CSV table of C-alpha atoms in Angstrom, one decimal:
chain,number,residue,atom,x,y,z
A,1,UNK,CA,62.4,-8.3,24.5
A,2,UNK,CA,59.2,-6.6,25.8
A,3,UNK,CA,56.6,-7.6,28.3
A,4,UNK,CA,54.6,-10.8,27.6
A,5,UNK,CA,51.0,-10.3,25.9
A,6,UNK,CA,50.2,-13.3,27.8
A,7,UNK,CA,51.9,-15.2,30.8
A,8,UNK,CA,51.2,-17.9,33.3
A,9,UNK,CA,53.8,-18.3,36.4
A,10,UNK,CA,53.4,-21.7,38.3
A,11,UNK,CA,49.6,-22.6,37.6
A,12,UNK,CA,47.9,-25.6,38.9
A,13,UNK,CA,44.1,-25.8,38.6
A,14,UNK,CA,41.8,-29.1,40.2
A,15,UNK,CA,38.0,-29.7,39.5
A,16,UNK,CA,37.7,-31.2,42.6
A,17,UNK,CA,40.3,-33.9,43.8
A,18,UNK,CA,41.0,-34.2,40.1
A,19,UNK,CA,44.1,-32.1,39.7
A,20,UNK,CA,44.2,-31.0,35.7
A,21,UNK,CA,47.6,-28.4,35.5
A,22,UNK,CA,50.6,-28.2,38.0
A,23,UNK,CA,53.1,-26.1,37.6
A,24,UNK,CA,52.4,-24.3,34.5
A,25,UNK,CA,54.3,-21.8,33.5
A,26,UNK,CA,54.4,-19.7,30.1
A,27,UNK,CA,55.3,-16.4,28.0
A,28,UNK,CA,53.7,-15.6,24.8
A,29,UNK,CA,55.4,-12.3,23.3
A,30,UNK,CA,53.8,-9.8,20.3
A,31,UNK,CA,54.0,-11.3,17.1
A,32,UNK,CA,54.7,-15.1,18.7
A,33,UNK,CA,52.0,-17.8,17.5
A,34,UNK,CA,51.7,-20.4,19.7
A,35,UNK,CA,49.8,-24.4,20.1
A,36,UNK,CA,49.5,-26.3,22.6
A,37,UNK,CA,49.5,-29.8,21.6
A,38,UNK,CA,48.5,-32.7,24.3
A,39,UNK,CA,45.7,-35.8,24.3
A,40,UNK,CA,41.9,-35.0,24.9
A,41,UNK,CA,41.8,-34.4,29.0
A,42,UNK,CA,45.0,-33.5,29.3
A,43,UNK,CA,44.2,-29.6,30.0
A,44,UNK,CA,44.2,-27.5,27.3
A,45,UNK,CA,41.4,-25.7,27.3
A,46,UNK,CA,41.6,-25.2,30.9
A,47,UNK,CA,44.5,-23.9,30.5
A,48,UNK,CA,42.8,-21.0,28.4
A,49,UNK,CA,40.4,-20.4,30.6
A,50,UNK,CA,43.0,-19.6,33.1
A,51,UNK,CA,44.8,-17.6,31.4
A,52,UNK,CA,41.8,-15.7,29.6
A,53,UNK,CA,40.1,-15.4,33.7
A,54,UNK,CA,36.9,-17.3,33.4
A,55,UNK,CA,38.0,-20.0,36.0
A,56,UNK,CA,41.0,-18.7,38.8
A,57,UNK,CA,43.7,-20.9,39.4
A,58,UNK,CA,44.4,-23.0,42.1
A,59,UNK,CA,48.2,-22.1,43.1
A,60,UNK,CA,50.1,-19.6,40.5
A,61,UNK,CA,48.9,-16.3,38.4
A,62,UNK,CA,47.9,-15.7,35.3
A,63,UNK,CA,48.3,-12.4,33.3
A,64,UNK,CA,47.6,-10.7,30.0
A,65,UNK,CA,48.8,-7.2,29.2
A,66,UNK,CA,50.5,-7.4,32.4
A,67,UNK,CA,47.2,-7.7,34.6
A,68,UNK,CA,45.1,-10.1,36.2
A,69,UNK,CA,42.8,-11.2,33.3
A,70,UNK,CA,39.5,-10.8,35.9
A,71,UNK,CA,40.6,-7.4,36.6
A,72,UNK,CA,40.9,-6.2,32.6
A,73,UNK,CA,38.1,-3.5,31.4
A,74,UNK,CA,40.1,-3.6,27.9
A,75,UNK,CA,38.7,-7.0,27.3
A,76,UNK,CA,37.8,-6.2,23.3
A,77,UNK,CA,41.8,-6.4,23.1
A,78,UNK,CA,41.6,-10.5,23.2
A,79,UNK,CA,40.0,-12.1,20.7
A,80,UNK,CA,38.4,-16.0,22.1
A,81,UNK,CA,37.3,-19.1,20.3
A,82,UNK,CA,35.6,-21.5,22.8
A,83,UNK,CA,36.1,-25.2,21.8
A,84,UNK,CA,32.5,-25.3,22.0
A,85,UNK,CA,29.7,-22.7,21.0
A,86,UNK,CA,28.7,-21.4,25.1
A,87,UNK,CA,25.1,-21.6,24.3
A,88,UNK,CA,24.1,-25.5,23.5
A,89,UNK,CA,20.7,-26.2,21.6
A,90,UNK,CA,18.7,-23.6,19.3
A,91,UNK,CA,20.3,-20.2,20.0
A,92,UNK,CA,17.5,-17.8,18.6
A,93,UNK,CA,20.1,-15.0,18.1
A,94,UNK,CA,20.5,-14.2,14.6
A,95,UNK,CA,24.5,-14.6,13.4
A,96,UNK,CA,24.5,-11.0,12.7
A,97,UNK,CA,23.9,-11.0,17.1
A,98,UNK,CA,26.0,-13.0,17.9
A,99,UNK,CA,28.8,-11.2,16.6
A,100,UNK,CA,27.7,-7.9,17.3
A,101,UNK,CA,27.9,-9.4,21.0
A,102,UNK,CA,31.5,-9.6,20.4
A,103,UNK,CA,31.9,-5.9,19.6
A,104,UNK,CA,30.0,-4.6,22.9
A,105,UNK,CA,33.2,-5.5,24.8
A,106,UNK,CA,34.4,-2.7,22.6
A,107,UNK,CA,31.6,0.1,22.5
A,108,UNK,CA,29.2,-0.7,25.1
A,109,UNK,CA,25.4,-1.0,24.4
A,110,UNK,CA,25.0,1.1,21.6
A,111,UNK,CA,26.3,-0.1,17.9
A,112,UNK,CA,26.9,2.9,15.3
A,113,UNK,CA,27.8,2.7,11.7
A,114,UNK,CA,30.8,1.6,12.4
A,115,UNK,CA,30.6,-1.3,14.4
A,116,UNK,CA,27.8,-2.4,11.8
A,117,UNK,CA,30.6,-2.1,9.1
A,118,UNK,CA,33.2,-4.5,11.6
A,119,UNK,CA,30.6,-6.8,12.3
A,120,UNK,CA,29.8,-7.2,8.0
A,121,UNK,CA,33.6,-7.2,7.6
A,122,UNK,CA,34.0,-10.1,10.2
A,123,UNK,CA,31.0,-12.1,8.5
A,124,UNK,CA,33.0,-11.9,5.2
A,125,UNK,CA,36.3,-12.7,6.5
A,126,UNK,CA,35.0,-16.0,7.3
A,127,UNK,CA,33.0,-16.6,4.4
A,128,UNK,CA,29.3,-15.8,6.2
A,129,UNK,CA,28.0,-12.8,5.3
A,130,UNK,CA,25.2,-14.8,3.4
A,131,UNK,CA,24.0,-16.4,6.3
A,132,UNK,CA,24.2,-13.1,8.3
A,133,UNK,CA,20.2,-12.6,9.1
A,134,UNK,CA,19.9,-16.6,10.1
A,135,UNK,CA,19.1,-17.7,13.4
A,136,UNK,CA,22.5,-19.2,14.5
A,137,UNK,CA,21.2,-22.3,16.0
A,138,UNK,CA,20.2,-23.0,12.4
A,139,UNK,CA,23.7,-23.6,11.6
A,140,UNK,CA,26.1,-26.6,11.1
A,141,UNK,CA,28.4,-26.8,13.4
A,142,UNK,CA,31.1,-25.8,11.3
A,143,UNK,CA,29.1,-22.8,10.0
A,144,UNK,CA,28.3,-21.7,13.8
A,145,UNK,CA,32.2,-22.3,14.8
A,146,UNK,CA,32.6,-19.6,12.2
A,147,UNK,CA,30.7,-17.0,13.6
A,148,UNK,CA,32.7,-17.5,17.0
A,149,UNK,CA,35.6,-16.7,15.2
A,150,UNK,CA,33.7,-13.6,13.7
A,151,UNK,CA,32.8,-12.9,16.7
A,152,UNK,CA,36.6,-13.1,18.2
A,153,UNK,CA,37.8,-11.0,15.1
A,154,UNK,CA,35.6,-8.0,15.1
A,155,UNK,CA,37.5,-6.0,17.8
A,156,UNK,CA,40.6,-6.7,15.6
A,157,UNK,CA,42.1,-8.0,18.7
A,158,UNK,CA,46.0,-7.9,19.9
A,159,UNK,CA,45.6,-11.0,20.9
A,160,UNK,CA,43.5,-14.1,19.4
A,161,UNK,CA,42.8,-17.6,21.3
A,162,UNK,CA,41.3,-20.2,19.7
A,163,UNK,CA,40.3,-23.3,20.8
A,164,UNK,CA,40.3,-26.0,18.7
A,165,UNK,CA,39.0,-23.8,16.2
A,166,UNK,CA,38.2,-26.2,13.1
């Protein structure tokens, strides 16, 4: 079998005294889909955000592609649903903005007819390409998880982790 897209060896993570994983460990291999199932507080999505590098862990690694996730310049190659949009309140961004923010991981500042044709082709893939000029904050809930996942999409990612997605 080949490497692990995604792997975790002996995490624990605490905010504060509060001690959330211990002794973690996991392998996600190509074509492998994978949940993780557990009550509310029981460290999911922390879990995640170990393994995608936004918070370190307290004991154990975390690697995907076979590197540190905080050390990755490939980042366009993962493809993340937060649980919650990371801007709360009236995001003045248009939906079309947010999800070209998702494809600057993959071509830097500049957007070219291409990129334009990824992000339209994410909008439609989750029904949105109606509501592509609206301000985001504008949208329901549902409608604004959808542009995350647009937004996670439009690299056409190796890997996708969503986060309680619907």
């Amino acid at each position: 079998m080949s490497a692990p897209v995604l792997e975790a060896h002996d995490v624990a993570f605490s905010y504060g005294a509060t001690a959330v994983l211990d002794g973690v460990s996991l392998a996600v291999h190509a074509g492998e889909f994978v949940a993780l199932a557990g009550g509310n507080g029981s460290g999911k999505s922390t879990l995640l955000r170990v393994l995608l590098g936004l918070v370190r862990p307290t004991r154990g690694e975390a690697r995907i592609f076979g590197e540190a996730p905080e050390k990755r310049h490939d980042r366009w190659r993962v493809g993340y649903v937060p649980q919650r949009p990371p801007v709360q309140g009236d995001l003045p961004a248009t939906v079309t903005e947010v999800v070209a923010a998702g494809r600057l991981a993959r071509t830097g500042w500049r957007l070219r007819a291409a990129d334009h044709a990824a992000i339209a082709d994410a909008l439609a893939t989750v029904g949105l390409s109606d509501h592509a000029a609206m301000r985001f904050g504008d949208l329901s809930g549902g409608q604004q998880q959808r542009v995350l996942i647009a937004k996670a999409i439009v690299n056409d990612p190796e890997l996708l982790i969503l986060d309680e997605p619907i």
